[in-house]
mmCIF file of C-alpha atoms and ligand atoms in Angstrom:
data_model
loop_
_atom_site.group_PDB
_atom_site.id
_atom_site.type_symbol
_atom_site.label_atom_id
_atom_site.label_comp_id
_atom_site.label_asym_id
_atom_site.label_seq_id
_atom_site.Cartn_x
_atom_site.Cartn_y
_atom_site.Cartn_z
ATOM 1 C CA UNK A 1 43.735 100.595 -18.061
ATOM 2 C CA UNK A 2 44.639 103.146 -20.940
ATOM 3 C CA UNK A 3 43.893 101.758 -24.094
ATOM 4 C CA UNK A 4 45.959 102.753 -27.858
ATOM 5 C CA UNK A 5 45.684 101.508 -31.432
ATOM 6 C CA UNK A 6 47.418 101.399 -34.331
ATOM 7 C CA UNK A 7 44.837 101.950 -37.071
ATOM 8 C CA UNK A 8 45.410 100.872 -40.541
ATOM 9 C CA UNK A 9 44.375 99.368 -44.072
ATOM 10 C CA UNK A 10 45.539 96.769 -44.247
ATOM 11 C CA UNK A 11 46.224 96.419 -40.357
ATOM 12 C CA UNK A 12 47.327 92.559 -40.243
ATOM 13 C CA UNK A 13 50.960 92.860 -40.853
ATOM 14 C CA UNK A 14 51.570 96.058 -38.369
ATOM 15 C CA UNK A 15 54.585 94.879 -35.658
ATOM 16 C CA UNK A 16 53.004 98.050 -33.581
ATOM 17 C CA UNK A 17 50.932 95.921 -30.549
ATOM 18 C CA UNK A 18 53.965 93.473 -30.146
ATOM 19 C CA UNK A 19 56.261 96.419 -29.833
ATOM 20 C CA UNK A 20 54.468 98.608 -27.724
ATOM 21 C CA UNK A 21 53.364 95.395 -25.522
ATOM 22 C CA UNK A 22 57.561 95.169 -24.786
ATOM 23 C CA UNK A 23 57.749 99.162 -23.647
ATOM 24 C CA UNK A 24 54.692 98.530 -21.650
ATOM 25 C CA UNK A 25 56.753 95.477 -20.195
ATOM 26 C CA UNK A 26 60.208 96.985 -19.708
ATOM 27 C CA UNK A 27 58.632 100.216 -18.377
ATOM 28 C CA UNK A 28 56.083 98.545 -16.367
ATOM 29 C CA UNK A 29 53.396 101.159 -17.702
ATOM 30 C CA UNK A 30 49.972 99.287 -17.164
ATOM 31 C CA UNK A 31 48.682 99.903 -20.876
ATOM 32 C CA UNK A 32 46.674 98.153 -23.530
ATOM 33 C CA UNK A 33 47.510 97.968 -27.200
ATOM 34 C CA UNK A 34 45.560 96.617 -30.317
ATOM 35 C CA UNK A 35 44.804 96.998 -34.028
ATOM 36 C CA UNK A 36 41.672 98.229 -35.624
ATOM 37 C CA UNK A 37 41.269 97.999 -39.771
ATOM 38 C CA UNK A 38 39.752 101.054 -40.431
ATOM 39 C CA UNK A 39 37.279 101.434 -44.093
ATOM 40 C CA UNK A 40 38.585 103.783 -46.255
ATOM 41 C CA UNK A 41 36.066 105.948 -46.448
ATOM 42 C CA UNK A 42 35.377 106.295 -42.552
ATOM 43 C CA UNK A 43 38.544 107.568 -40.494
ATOM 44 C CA UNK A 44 36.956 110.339 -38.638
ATOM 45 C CA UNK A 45 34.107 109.126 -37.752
ATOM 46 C CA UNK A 46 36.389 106.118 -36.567
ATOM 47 C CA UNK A 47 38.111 108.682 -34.538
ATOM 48 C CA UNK A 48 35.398 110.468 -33.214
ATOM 49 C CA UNK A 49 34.049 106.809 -31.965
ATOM 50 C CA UNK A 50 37.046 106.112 -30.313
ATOM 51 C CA UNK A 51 37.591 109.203 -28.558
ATOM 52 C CA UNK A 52 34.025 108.877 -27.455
ATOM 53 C CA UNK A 53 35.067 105.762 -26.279
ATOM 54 C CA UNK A 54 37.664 106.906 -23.990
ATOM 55 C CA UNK A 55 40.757 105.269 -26.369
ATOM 56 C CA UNK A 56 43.984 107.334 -25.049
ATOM 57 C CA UNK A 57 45.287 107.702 -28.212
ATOM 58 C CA UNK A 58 46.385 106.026 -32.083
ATOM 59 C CA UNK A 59 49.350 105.198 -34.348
ATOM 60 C CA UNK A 60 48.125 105.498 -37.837
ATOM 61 C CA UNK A 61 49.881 104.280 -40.719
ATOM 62 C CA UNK A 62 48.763 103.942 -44.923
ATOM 63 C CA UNK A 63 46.726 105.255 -45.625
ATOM 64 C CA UNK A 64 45.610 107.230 -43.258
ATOM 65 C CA UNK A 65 48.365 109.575 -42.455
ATOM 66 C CA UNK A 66 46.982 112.598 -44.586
ATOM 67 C CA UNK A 67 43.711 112.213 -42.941
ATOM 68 C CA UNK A 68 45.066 112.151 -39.549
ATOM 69 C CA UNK A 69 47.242 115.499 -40.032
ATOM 70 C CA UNK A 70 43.427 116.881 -41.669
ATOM 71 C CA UNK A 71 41.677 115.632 -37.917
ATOM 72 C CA UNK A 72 44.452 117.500 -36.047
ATOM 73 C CA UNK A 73 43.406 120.426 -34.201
ATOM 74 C CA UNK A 74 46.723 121.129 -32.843
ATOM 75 C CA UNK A 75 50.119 120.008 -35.318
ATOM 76 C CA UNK A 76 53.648 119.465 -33.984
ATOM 77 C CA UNK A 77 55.812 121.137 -36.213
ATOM 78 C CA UNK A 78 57.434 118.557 -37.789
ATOM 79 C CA UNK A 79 53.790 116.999 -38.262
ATOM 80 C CA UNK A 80 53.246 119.660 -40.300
ATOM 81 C CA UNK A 81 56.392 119.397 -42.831
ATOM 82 C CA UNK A 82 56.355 116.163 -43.027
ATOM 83 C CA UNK A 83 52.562 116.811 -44.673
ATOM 84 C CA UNK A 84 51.447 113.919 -42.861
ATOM 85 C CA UNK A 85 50.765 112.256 -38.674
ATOM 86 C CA UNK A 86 51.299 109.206 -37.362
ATOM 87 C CA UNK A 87 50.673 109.508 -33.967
ATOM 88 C CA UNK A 88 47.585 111.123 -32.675
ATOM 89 C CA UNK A 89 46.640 112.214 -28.747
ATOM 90 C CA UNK A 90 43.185 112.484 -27.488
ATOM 91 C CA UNK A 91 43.483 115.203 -24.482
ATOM 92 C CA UNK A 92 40.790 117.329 -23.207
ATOM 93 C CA UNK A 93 38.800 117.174 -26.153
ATOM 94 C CA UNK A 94 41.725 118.104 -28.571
ATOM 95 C CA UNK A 95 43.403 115.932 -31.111
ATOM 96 C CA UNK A 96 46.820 116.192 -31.043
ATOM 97 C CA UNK A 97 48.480 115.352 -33.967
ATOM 98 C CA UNK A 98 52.481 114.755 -34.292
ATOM 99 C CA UNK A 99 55.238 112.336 -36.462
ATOM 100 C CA UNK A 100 57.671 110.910 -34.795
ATOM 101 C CA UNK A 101 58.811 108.759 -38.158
ATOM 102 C CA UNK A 102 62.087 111.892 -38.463
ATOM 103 C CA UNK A 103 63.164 111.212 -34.573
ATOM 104 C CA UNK A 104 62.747 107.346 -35.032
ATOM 105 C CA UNK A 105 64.824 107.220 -37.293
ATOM 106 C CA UNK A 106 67.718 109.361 -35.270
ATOM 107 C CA UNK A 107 66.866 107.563 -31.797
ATOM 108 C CA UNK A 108 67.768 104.136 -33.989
ATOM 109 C CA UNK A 109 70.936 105.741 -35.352
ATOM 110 C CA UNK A 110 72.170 107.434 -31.341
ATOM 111 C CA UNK A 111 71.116 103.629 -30.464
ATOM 112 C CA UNK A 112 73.345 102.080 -33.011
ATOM 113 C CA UNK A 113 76.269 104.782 -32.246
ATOM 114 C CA UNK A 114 76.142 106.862 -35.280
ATOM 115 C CA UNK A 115 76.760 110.579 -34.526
ATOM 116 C CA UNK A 116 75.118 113.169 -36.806
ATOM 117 C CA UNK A 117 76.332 116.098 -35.404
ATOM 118 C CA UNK A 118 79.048 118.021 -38.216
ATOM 119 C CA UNK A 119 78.512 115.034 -40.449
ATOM 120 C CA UNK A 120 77.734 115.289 -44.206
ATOM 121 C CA UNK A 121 74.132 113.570 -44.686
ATOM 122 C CA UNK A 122 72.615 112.478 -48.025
ATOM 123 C CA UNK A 123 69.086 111.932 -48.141
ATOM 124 C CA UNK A 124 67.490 110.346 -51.005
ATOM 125 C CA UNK A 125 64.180 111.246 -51.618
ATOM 126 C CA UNK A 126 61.520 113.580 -51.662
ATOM 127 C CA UNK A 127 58.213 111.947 -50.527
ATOM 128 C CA UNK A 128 56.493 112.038 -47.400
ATOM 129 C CA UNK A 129 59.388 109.473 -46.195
ATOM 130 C CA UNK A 130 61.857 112.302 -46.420
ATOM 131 C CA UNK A 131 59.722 114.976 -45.503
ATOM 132 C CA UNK A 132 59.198 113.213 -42.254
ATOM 133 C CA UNK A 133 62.792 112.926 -41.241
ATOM 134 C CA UNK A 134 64.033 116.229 -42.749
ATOM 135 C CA UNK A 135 63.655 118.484 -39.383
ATOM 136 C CA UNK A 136 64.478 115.684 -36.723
ATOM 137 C CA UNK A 137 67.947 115.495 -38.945
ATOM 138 C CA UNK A 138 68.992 119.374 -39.153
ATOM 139 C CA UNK A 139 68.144 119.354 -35.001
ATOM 140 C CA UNK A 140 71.479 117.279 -34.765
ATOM 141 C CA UNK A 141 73.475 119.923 -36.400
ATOM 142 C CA UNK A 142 75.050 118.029 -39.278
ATOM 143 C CA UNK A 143 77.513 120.104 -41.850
ATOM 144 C CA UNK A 144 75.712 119.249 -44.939
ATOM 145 C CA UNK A 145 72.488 117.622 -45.602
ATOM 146 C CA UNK A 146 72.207 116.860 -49.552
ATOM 147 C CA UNK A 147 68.493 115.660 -50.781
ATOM 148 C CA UNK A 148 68.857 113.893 -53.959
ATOM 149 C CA UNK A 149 65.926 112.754 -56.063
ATOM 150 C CA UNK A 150 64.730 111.404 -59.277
ATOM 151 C CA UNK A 151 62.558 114.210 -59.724
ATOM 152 C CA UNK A 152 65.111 117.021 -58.755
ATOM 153 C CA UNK A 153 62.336 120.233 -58.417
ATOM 154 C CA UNK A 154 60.749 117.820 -55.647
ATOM 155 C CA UNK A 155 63.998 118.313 -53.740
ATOM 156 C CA UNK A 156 64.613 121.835 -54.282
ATOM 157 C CA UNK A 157 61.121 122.145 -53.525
ATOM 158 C CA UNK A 158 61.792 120.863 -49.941
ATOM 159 C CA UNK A 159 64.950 122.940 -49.819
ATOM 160 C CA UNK A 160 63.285 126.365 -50.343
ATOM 161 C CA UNK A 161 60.210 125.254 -47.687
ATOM 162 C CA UNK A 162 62.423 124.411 -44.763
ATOM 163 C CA UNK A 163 65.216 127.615 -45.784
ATOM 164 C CA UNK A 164 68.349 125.862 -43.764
ATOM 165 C CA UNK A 165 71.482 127.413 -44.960
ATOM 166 C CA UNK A 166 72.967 123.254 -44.517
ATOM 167 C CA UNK A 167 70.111 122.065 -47.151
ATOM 168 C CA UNK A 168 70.968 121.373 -50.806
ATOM 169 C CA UNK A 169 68.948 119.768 -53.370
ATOM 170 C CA UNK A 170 70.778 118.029 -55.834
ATOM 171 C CA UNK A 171 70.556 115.308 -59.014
ATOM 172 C CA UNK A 172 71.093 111.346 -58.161
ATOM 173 C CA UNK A 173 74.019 112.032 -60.963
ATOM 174 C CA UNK A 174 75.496 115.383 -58.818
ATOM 175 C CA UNK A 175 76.507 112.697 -55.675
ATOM 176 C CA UNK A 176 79.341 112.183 -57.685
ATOM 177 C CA UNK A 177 80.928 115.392 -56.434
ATOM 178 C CA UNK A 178 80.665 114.404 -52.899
ATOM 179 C CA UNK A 179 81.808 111.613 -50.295
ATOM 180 C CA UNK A 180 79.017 111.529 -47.410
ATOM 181 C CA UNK A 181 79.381 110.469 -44.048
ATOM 182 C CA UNK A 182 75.852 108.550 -44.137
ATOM 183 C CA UNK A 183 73.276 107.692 -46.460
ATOM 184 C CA UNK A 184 69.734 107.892 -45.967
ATOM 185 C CA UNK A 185 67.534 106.029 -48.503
ATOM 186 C CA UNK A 186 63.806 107.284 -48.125
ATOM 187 C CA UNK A 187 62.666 106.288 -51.783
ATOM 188 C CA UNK A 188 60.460 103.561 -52.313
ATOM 189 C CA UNK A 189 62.688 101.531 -54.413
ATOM 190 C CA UNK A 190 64.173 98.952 -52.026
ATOM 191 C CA UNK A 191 60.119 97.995 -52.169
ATOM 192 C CA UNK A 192 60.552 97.072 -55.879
ATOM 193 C CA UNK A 193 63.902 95.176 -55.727
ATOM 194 C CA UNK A 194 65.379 98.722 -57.667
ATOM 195 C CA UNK A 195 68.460 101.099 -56.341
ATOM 196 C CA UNK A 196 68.361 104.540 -56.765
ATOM 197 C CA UNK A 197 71.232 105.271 -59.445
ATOM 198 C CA UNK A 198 73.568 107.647 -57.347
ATOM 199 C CA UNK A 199 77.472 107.593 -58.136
ATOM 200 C CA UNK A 200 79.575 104.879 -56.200
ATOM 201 C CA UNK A 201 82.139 108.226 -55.505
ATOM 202 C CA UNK A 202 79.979 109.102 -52.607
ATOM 203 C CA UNK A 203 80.464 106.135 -50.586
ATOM 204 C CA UNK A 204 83.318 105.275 -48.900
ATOM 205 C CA UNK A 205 84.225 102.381 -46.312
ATOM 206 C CA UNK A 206 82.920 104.483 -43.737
ATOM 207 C CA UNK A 207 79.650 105.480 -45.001
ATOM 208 C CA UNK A 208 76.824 104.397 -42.724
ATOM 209 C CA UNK A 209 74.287 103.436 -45.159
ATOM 210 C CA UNK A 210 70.784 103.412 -44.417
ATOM 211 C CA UNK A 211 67.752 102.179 -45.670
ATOM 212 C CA UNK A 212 64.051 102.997 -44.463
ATOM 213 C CA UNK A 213 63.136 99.989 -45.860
ATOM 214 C CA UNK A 214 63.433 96.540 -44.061
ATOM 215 C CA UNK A 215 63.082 92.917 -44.708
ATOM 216 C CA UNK A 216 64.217 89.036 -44.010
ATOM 217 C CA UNK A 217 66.959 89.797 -46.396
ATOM 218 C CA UNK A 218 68.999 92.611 -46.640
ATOM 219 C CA UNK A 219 67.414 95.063 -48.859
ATOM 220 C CA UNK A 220 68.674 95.976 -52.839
ATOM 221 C CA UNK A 221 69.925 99.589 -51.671
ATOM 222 C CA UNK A 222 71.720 97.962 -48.827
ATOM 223 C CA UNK A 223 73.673 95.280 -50.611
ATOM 224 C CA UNK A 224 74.907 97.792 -53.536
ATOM 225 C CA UNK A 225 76.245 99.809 -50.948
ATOM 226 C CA UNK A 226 77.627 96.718 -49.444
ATOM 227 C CA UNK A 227 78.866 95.703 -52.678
ATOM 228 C CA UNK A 228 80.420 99.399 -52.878
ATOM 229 C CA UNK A 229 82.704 99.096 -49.501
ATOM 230 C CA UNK A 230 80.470 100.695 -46.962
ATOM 231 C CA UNK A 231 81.482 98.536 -43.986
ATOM 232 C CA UNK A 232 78.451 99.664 -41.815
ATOM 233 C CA UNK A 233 74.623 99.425 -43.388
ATOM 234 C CA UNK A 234 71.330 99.507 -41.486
ATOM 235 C CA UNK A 235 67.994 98.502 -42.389
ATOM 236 C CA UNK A 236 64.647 100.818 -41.013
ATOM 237 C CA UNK A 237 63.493 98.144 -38.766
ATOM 238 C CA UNK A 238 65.165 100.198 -36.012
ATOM 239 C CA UNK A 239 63.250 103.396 -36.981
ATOM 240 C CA UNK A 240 59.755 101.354 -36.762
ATOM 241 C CA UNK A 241 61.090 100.462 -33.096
ATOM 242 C CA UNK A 242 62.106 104.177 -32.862
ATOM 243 C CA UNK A 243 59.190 105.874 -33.858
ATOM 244 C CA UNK A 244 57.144 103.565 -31.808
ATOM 245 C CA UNK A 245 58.852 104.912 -28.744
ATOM 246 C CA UNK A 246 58.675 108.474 -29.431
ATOM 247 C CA UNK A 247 54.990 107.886 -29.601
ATOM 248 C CA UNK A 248 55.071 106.105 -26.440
ATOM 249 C CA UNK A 249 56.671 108.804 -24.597
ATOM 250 C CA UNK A 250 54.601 111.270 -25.748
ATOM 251 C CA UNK A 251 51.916 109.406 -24.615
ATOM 252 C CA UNK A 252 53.157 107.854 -21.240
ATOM 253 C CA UNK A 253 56.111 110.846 -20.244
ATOM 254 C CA UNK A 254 58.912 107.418 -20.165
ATOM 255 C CA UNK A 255 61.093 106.782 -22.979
ATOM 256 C CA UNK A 256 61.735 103.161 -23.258
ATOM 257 C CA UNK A 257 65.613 101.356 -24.419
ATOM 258 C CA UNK A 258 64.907 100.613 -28.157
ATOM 259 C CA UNK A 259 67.909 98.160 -28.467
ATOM 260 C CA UNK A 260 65.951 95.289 -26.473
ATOM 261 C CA UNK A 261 62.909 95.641 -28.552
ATOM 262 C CA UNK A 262 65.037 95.849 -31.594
ATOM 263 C CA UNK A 263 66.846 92.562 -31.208
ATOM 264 C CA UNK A 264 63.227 90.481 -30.105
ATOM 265 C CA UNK A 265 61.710 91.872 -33.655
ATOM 266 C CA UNK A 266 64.841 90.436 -35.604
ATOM 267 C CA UNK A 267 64.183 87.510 -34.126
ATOM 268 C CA UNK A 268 60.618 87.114 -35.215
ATOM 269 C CA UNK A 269 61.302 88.815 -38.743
ATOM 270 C CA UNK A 270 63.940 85.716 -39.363
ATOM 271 C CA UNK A 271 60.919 83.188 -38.485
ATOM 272 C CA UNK A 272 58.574 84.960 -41.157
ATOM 273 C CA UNK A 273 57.247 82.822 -43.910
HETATM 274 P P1 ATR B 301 56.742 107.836 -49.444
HETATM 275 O O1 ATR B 301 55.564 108.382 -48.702
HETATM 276 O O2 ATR B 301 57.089 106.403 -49.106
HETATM 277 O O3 ATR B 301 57.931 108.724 -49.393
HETATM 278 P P2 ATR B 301 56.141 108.823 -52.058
HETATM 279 O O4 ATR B 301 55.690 110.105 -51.430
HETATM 280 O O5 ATR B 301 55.357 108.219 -53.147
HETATM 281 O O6 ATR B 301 56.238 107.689 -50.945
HETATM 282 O O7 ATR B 301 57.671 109.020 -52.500
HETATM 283 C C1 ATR B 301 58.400 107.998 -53.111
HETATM 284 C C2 ATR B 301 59.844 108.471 -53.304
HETATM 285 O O8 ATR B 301 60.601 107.424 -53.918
HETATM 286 C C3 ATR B 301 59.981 109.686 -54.190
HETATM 287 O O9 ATR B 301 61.090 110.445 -53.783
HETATM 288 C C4 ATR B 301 60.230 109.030 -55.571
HETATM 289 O O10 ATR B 301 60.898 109.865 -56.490
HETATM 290 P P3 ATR B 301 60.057 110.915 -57.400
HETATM 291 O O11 ATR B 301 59.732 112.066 -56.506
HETATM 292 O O12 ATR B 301 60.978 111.283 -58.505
HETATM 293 O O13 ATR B 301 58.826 110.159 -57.854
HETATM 294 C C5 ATR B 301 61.130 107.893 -55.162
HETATM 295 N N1 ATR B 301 61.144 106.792 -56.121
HETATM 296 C C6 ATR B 301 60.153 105.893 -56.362
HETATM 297 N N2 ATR B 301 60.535 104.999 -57.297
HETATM 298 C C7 ATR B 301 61.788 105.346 -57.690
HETATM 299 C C8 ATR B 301 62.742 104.819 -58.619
HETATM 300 N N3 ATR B 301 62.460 103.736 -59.359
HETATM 301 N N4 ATR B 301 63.941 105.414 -58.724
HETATM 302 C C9 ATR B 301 64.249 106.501 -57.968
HETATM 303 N N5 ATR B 301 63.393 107.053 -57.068
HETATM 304 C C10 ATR B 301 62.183 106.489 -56.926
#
């Protein structure tokens, strides 16, 4: 049987085996997946023991995601502007590394009906969160994708790098000049109970809101925009499921349904303590 891990530290709280134990279920794919916590000071020679151990392949998440793009010796594109890999294939001696954190997050919004194609994005934040989603996001053609971020010459940064005519880097206080179609929140600072001060003008009723960030109870960038109109907002607990299956397929060739998987994790994040 074909064995994967997600490999972490901490490790305890990852959802990763009880997702991945559904695709193997709905797709009837004959895999095993666990969880290994990982010392900090020992990921690849933690890899190198795996591989020798015949392990198909990983999910890594903090704080090993640096490392993992580092191990690589062949980098997805989007890996590689993202500046960090969470998914890692062990083929024929190679370690193929790849993120599929950007297409998560647009498999969850095609599986909740949002269309991205000629719509004006705003993306908030310029960390690896955003990184990770930028190229995955301009493959769906929007008309506009604004990043906004506290730190503005982060944003412009990512603007020059990625040279997409559709990019613009702007101020949190500049959203005031626009009304966006959906709103991506990939700062940290639903984490901290904090909103990231952008200008209620850009929201309207029909502004999909977004955040990366999910929890028990809807998160603080999710009930301003709430409290601002927006009729439609959507936490990241989709995206985990999404980026979970892009790894999946890239490791079994069968894409399973996210929506199934989606609604069993609610479930069990309602009965968390
Ligand atoms: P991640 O890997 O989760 O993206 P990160 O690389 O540390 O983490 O990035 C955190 C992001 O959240 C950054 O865009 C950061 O803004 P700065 O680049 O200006 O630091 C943003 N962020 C964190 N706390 C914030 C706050 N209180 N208000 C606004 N933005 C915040």
């Amino acid at each position: 049987m074909d064995q994967y891990l997600v490999l972490g530290n901490p490790i305890a709280q990852s959802r990763s085996p009880s997702i991945h134990t559904l695709f193997s279920q709905q797709t009837a794919q004959n895999i095993e997946y666990g969880k290994q916590l990982v010392e900090l000071d020992n990921f690849n020679n933690h890899i190198h023991e795996l591989i020798a151990q015949g392990i198909k392949g990983v999910n890594v998440t903090m704080p090993f995601k640096e490392q993992a793009l580092a191990i690589s010796t062949q980098l997805s594109a989007r890996a590689e502007l993202a500046g960090a890999v969470n998914t890692l294939s062990f083929i024929d001696g190679d370690i193929v590394g790849d993120n599929t954190d950007g297409v998560g997050l647009v498999n969850d919004l095609k599986s909740q009906h949002v269309e991205l194609q000629g719509k004006r994005i705003l993306l908030l934040g310029a960390g690896g969160a955003a990184r990770g989603v930028l190229l995955p996001l301009l493959a769906e053609n929007p008309q506009l994708l604004c990043i906004a971020n506290r730190t503005v010459s982060k944003a412009e940064l990512l603007v020059t790098k990625v040279n997409d005519a559709r990019m613009q880097a702007i101020s949190f206080t500049q959203t005031q000049a626009f009304v966006f179609d959906i709103i991506i929140n990939a700062t940290s600072t639903s984490l901290s109970a904090e909103i990231p001060p952008i200008d209620s003008k850009c929201i309207s009723a029909n502004t999909v809101c977004y955040d990366m960030v999910y929890s028990k109870e809807r998160t603080s960038f999710l009930t301003w925009c709430a409290t601002q109109g927006a009729k439609q907002v959507i936490d990241g607990l989709g995206m985990l499921v999404g980026q979970a299956a892009e790894s999946f397929y890239i490791w079994r060739g069968v894409m399973p349904k996210i929506a199934p998987v989606l609604k069993t994790l609610r479930v069990e994040l309602a009965k968390d303590k």
